[in-house]
PDB file of C-alpha atoms in Angstrom:
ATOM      1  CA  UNK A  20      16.434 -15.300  -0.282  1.00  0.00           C
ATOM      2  CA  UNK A  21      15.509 -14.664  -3.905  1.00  0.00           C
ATOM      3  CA  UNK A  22      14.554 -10.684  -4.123  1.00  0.00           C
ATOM      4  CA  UNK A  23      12.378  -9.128  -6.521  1.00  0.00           C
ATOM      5  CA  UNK A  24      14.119  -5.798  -7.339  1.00  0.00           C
ATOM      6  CA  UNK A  25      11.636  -3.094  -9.028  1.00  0.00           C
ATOM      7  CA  UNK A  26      13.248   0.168 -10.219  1.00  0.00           C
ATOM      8  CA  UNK A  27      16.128  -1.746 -10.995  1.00  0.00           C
ATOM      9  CA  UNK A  28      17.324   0.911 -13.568  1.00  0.00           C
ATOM     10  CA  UNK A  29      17.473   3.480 -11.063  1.00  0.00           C
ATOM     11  CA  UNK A  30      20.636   5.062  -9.090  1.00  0.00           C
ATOM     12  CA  UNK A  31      19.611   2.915  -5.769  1.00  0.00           C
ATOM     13  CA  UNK A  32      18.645   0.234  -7.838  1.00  0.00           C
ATOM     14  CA  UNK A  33      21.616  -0.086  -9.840  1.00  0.00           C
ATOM     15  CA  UNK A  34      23.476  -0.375  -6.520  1.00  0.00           C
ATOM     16  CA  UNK A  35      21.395  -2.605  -5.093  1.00  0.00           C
ATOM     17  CA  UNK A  36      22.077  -4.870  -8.296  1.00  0.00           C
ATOM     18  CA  UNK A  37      25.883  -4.540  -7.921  1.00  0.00           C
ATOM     19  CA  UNK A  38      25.878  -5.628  -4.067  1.00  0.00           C
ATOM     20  CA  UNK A  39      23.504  -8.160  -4.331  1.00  0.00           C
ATOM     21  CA  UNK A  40      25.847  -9.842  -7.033  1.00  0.00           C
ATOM     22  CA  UNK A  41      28.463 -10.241  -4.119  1.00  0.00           C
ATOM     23  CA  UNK A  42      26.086 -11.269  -1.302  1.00  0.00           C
ATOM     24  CA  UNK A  43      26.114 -14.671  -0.700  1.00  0.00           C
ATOM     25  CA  UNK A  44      23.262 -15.275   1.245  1.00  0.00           C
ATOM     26  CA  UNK A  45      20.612 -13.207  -1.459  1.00  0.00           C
ATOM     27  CA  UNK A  46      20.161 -13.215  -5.144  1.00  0.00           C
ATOM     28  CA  UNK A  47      17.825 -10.536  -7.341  1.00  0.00           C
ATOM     29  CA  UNK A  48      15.970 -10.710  -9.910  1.00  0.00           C
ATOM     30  CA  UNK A  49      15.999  -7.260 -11.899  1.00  0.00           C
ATOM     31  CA  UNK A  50      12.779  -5.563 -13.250  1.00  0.00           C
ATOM     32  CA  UNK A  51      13.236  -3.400 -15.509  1.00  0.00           C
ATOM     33  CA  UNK A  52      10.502  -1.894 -18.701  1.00  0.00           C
ATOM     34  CA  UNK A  53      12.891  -1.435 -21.957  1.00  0.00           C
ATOM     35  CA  UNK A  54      14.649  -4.547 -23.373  1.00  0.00           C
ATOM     36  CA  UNK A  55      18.181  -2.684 -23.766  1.00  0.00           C
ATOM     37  CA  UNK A  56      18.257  -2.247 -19.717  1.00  0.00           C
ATOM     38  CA  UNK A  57      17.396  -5.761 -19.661  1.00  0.00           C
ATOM     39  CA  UNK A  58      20.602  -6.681 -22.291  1.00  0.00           C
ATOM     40  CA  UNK A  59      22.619  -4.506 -19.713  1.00  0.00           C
ATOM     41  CA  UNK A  60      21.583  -6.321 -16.545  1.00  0.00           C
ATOM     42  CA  UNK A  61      22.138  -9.686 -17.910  1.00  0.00           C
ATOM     43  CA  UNK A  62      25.421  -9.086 -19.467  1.00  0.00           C
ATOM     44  CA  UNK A  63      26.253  -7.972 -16.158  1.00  0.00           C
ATOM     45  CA  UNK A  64      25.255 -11.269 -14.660  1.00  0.00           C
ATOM     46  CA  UNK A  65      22.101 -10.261 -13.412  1.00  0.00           C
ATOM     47  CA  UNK A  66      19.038 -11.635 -13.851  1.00  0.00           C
ATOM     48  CA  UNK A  67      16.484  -9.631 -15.418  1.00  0.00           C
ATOM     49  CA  UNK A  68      12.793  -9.384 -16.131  1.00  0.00           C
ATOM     50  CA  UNK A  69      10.681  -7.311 -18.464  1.00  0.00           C
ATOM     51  CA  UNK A  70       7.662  -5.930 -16.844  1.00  0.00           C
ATOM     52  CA  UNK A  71       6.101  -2.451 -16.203  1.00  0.00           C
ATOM     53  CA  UNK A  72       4.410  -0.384 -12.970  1.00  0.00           C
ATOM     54  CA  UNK A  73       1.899   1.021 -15.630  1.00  0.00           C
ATOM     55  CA  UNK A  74       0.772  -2.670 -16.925  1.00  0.00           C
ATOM     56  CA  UNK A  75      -1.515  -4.894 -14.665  1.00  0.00           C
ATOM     57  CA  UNK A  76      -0.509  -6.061 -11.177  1.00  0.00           C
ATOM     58  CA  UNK A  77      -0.944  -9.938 -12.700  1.00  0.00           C
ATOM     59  CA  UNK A  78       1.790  -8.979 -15.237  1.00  0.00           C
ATOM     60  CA  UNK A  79       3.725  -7.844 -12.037  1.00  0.00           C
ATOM     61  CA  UNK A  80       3.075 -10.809 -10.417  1.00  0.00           C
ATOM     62  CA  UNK A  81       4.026 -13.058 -13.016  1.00  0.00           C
ATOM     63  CA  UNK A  82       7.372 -11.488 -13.189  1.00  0.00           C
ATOM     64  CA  UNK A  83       7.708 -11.857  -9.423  1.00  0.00           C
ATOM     65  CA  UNK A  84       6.948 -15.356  -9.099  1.00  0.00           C
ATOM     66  CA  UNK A  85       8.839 -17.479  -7.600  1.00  0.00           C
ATOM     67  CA  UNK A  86      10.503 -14.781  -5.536  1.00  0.00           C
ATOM     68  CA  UNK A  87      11.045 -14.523  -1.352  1.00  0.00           C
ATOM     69  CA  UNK A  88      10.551 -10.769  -0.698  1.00  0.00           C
ATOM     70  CA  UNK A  89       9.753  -7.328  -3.254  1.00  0.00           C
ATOM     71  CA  UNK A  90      12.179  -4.357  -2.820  1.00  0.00           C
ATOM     72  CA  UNK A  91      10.557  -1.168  -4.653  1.00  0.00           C
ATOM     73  CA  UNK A  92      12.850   1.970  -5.094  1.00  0.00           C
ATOM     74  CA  UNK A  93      11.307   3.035  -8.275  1.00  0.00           C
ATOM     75  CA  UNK A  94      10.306   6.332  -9.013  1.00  0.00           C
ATOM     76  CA  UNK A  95       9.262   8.738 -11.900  1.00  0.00           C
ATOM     77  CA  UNK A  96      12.099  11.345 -11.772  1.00  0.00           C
ATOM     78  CA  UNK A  97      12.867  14.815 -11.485  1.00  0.00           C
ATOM     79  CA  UNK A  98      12.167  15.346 -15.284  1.00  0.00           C
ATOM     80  CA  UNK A  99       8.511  13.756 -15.479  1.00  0.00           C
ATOM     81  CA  UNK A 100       5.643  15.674 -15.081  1.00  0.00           C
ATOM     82  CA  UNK A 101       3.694  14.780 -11.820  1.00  0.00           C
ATOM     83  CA  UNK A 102       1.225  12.668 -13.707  1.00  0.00           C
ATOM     84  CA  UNK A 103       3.720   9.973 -13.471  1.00  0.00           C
ATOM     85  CA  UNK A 104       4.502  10.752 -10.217  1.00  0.00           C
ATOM     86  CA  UNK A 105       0.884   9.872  -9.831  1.00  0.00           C
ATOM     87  CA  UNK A 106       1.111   6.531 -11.709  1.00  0.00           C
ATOM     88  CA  UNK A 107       4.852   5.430 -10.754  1.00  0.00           C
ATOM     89  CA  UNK A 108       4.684   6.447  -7.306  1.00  0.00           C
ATOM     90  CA  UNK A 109       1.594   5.873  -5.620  1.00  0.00           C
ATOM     91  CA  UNK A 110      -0.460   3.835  -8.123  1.00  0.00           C
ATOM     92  CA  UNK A 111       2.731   1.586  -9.312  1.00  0.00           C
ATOM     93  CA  UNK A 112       3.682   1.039  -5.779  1.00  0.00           C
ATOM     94  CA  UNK A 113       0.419  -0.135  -5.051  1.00  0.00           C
ATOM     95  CA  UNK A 114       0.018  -2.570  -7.710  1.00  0.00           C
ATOM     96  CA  UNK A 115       3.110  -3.824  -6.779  1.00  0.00           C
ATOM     97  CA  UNK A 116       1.726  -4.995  -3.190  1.00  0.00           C
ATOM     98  CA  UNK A 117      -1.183  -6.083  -5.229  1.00  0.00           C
ATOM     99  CA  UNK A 118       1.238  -8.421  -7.140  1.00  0.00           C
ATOM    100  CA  UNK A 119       2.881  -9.635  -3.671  1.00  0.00           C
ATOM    101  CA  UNK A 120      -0.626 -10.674  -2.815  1.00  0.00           C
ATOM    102  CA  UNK A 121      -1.284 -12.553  -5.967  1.00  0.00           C
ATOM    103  CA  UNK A 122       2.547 -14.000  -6.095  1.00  0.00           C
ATOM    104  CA  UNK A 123       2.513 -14.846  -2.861  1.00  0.00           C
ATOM    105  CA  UNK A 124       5.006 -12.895  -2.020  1.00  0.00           C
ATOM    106  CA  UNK A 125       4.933 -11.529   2.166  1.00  0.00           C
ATOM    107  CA  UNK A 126       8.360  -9.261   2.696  1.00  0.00           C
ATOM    108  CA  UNK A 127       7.864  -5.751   0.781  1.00  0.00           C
ATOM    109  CA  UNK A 128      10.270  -3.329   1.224  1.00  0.00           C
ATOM    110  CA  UNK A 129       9.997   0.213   0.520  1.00  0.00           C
ATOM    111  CA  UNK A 130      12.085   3.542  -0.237  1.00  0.00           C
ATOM    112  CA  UNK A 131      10.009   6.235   0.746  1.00  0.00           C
ATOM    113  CA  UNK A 132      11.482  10.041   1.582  1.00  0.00           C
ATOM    114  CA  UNK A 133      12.378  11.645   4.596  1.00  0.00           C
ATOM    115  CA  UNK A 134       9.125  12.825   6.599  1.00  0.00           C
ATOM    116  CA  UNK A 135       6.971  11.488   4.157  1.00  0.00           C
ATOM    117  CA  UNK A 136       4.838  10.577   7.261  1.00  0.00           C
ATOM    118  CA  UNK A 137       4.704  14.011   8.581  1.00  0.00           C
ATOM    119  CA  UNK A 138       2.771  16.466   5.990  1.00  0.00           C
ATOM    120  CA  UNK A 139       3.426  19.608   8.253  1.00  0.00           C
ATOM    121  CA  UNK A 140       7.494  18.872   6.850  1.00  0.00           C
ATOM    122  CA  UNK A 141       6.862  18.190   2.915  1.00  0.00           C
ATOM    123  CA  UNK A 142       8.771  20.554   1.206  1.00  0.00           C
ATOM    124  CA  UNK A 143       6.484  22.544  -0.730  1.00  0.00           C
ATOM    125  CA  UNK A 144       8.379  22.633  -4.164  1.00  0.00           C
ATOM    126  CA  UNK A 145       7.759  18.597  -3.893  1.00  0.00           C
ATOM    127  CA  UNK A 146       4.182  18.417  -2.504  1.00  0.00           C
ATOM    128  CA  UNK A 147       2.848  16.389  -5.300  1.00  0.00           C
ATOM    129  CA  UNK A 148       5.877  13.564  -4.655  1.00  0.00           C
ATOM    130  CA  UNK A 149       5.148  13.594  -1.198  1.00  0.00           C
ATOM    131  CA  UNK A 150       1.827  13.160  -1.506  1.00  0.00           C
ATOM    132  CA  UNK A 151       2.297  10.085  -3.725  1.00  0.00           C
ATOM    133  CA  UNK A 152       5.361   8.472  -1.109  1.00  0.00           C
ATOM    134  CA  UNK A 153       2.697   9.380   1.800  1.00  0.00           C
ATOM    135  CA  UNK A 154      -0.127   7.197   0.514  1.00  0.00           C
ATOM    136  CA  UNK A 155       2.259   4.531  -0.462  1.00  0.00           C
ATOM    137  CA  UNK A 156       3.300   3.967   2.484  1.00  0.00           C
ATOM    138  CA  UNK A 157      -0.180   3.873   4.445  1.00  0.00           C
ATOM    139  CA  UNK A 158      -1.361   1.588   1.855  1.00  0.00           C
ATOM    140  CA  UNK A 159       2.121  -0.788   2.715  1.00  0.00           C
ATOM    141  CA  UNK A 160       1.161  -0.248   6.476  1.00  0.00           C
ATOM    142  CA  UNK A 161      -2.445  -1.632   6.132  1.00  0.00           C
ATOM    143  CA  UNK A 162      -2.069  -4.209   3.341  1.00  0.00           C
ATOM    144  CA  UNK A 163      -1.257  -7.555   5.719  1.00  0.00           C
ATOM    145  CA  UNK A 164       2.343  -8.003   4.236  1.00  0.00           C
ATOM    146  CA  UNK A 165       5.497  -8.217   6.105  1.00  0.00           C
ATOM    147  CA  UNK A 166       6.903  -4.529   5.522  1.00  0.00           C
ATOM    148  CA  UNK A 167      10.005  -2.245   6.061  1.00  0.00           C
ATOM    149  CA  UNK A 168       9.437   1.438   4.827  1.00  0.00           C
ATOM    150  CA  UNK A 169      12.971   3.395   4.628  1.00  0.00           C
ATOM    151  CA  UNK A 170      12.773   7.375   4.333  1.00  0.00           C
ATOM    152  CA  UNK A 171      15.779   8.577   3.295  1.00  0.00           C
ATOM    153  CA  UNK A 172      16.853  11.853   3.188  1.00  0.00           C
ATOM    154  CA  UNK A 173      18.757  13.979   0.315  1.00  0.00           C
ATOM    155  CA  UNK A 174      20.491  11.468  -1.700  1.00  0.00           C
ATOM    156  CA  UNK A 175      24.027  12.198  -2.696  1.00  0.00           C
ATOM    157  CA  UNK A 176      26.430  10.175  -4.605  1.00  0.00           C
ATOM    158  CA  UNK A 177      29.637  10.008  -3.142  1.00  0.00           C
ATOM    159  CA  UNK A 178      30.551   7.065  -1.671  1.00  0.00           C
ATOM    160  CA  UNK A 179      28.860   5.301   1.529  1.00  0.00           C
ATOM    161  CA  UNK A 180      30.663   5.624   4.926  1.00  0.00           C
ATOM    162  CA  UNK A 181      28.393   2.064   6.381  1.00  0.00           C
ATOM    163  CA  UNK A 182      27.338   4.381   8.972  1.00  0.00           C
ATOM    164  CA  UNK A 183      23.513   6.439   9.690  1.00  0.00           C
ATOM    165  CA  UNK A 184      21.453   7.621  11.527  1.00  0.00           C
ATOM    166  CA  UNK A 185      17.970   5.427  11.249  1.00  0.00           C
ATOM    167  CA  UNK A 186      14.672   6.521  13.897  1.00  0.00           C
ATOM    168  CA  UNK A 187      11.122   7.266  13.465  1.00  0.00           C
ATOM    169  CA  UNK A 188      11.742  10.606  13.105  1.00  0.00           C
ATOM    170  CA  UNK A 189      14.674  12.912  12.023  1.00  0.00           C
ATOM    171  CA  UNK A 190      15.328  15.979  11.266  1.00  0.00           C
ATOM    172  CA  UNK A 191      16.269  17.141   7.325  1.00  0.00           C
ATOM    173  CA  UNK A 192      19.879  15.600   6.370  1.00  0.00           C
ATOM    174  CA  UNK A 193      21.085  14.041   3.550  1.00  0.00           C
ATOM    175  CA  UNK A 194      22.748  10.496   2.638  1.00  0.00           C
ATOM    176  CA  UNK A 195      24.672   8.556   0.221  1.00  0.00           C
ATOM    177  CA  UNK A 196      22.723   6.239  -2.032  1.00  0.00           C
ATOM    178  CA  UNK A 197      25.136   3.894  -0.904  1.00  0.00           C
ATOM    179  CA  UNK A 198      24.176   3.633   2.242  1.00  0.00           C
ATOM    180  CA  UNK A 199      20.566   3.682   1.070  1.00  0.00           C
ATOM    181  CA  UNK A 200      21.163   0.384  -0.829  1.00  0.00           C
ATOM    182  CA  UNK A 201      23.549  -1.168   2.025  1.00  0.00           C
ATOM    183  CA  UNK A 202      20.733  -0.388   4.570  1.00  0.00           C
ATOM    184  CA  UNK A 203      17.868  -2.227   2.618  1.00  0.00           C
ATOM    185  CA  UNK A 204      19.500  -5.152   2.330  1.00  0.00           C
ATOM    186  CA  UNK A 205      20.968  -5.505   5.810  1.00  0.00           C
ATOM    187  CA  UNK A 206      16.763  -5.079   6.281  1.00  0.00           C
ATOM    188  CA  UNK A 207      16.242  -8.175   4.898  1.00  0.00           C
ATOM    189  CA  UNK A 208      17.951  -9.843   7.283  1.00  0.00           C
ATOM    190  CA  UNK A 209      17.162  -7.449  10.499  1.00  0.00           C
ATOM    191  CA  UNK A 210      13.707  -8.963  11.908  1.00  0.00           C
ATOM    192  CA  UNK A 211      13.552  -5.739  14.138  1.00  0.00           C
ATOM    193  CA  UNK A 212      12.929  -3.866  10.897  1.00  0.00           C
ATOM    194  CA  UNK A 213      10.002  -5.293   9.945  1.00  0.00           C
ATOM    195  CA  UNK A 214       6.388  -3.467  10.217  1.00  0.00           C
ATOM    196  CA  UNK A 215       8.276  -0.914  10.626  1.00  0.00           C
ATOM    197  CA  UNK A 216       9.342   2.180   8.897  1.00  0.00           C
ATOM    198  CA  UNK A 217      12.165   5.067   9.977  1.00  0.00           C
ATOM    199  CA  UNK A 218      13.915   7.985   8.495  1.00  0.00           C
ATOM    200  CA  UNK A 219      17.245   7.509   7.577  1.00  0.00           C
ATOM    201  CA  UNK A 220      20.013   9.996   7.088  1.00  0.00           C
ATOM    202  CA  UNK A 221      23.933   9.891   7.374  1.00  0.00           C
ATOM    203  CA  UNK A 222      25.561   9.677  11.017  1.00  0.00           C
ATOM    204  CA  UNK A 223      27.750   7.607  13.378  1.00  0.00           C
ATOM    205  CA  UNK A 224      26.111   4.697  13.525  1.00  0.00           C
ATOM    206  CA  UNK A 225      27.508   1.192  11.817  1.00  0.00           C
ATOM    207  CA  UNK A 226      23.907   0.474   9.561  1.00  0.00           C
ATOM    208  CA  UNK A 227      23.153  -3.100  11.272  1.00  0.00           C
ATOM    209  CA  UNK A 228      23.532  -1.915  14.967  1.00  0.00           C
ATOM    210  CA  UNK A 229      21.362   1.107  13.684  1.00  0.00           C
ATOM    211  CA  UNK A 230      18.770  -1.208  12.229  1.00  0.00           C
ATOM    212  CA  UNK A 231      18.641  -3.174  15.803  1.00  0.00           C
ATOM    213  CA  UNK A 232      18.035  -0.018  17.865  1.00  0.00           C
ATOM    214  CA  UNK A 233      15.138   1.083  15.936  1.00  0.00           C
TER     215      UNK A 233
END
């Protein structure tokens, strides 16, 4: 399967980059906005493509053609103000399923945040992000593609463990990005996972039986 990666540049993404370079059965194609990160990626061995959330979703589209499925982990980042959480988040996800329509493209999966479904357990300092993730995701849920939404919780950067806990609904925990990046692509290949989306936090649980139990 040929995977359209957008928010390549970013801590998940740059994982995802690295393990889908050593999975046989998937390749990626890297979108990224600045032509240095593009340099980066394809000295790496990656393939890359130059396109932007805040362009049109036809540009979007014509960087995702040809492509199987969309995985979107971007985001604006802690240091933005929340007007681009406004235009990364929500409005850049959504153009993004906008471009799957016009590519094509059916599978779209989607890195949300913990409880993003449940407003009553946004944390307040964040409101504004959670907002953004919330409406992403019910616009994923009622646009007629074939979607996984993942909600992970605190990300941390140590190293994964291949274990979590993954359900509709869990209570606040943390996880290693990882694990984040090992568990969307073993979602590519878990039909159970799809229309479907689940919190996901660390625990005991090796991250394909988790994805079959959901």
């Amino acid at each position: 399967m040929k995977v359209f990666l957008i928010g390549a540049n970013g801590q998940i993404g740059q994982r995802l980059v690295s393990l889908f370079q050593d999975n046989p059965d998937h390749s990626v194609r890297a979108m990224v906005r600045k032509e240095e990160q593009k340099a980066s990626l394809e000295a790496s061995g990656a393939e890359a493509v130059l396109a932007n959330l805040e362009g049109s979703p036809e540009e979007i589209a014509a960087a995702a053609r040809g492509c199987d499925a969309i995985i979107f982990t971007a985001g604006s980042g802690g240091s933005t103000g929340y007007d681009k959480t406004l235009l990364v988040d929500l409005d850049g996800a959504a153009k993004a399923m906008e471009a799957a329509d016009i590519a094509g493209i059916k599978r779209f999966i989607m890195v949300s945040a913990l409880q993003a479904h449940n407003r009553e357990n946004w944390n307040e300092a964040l409101k504004p992000y959670y907002v953004a993730k919330h409406y992403a995701d019910k616009i994923l849920e009622s646009s007629g593609l074939t979607y996984t939404i993942i909600r992970p919780g605190g990300l941390r950067n140590e190293p994964g463990t291949g274990t979590v806990s993954a359900a509709k609904d869990l209570e606040r925990g943390s996880i290693s990005r990882d694990d984040v990046a090992k568990t969307v692509i073993a979602s590519l290949d878990e039909t159970n996972t799809e229309n479907r989306a689940f919190d996901l936090t660390e625990g005991d649980t090796p991250i394909a039986e988790a994805l079959k139990k959901l």
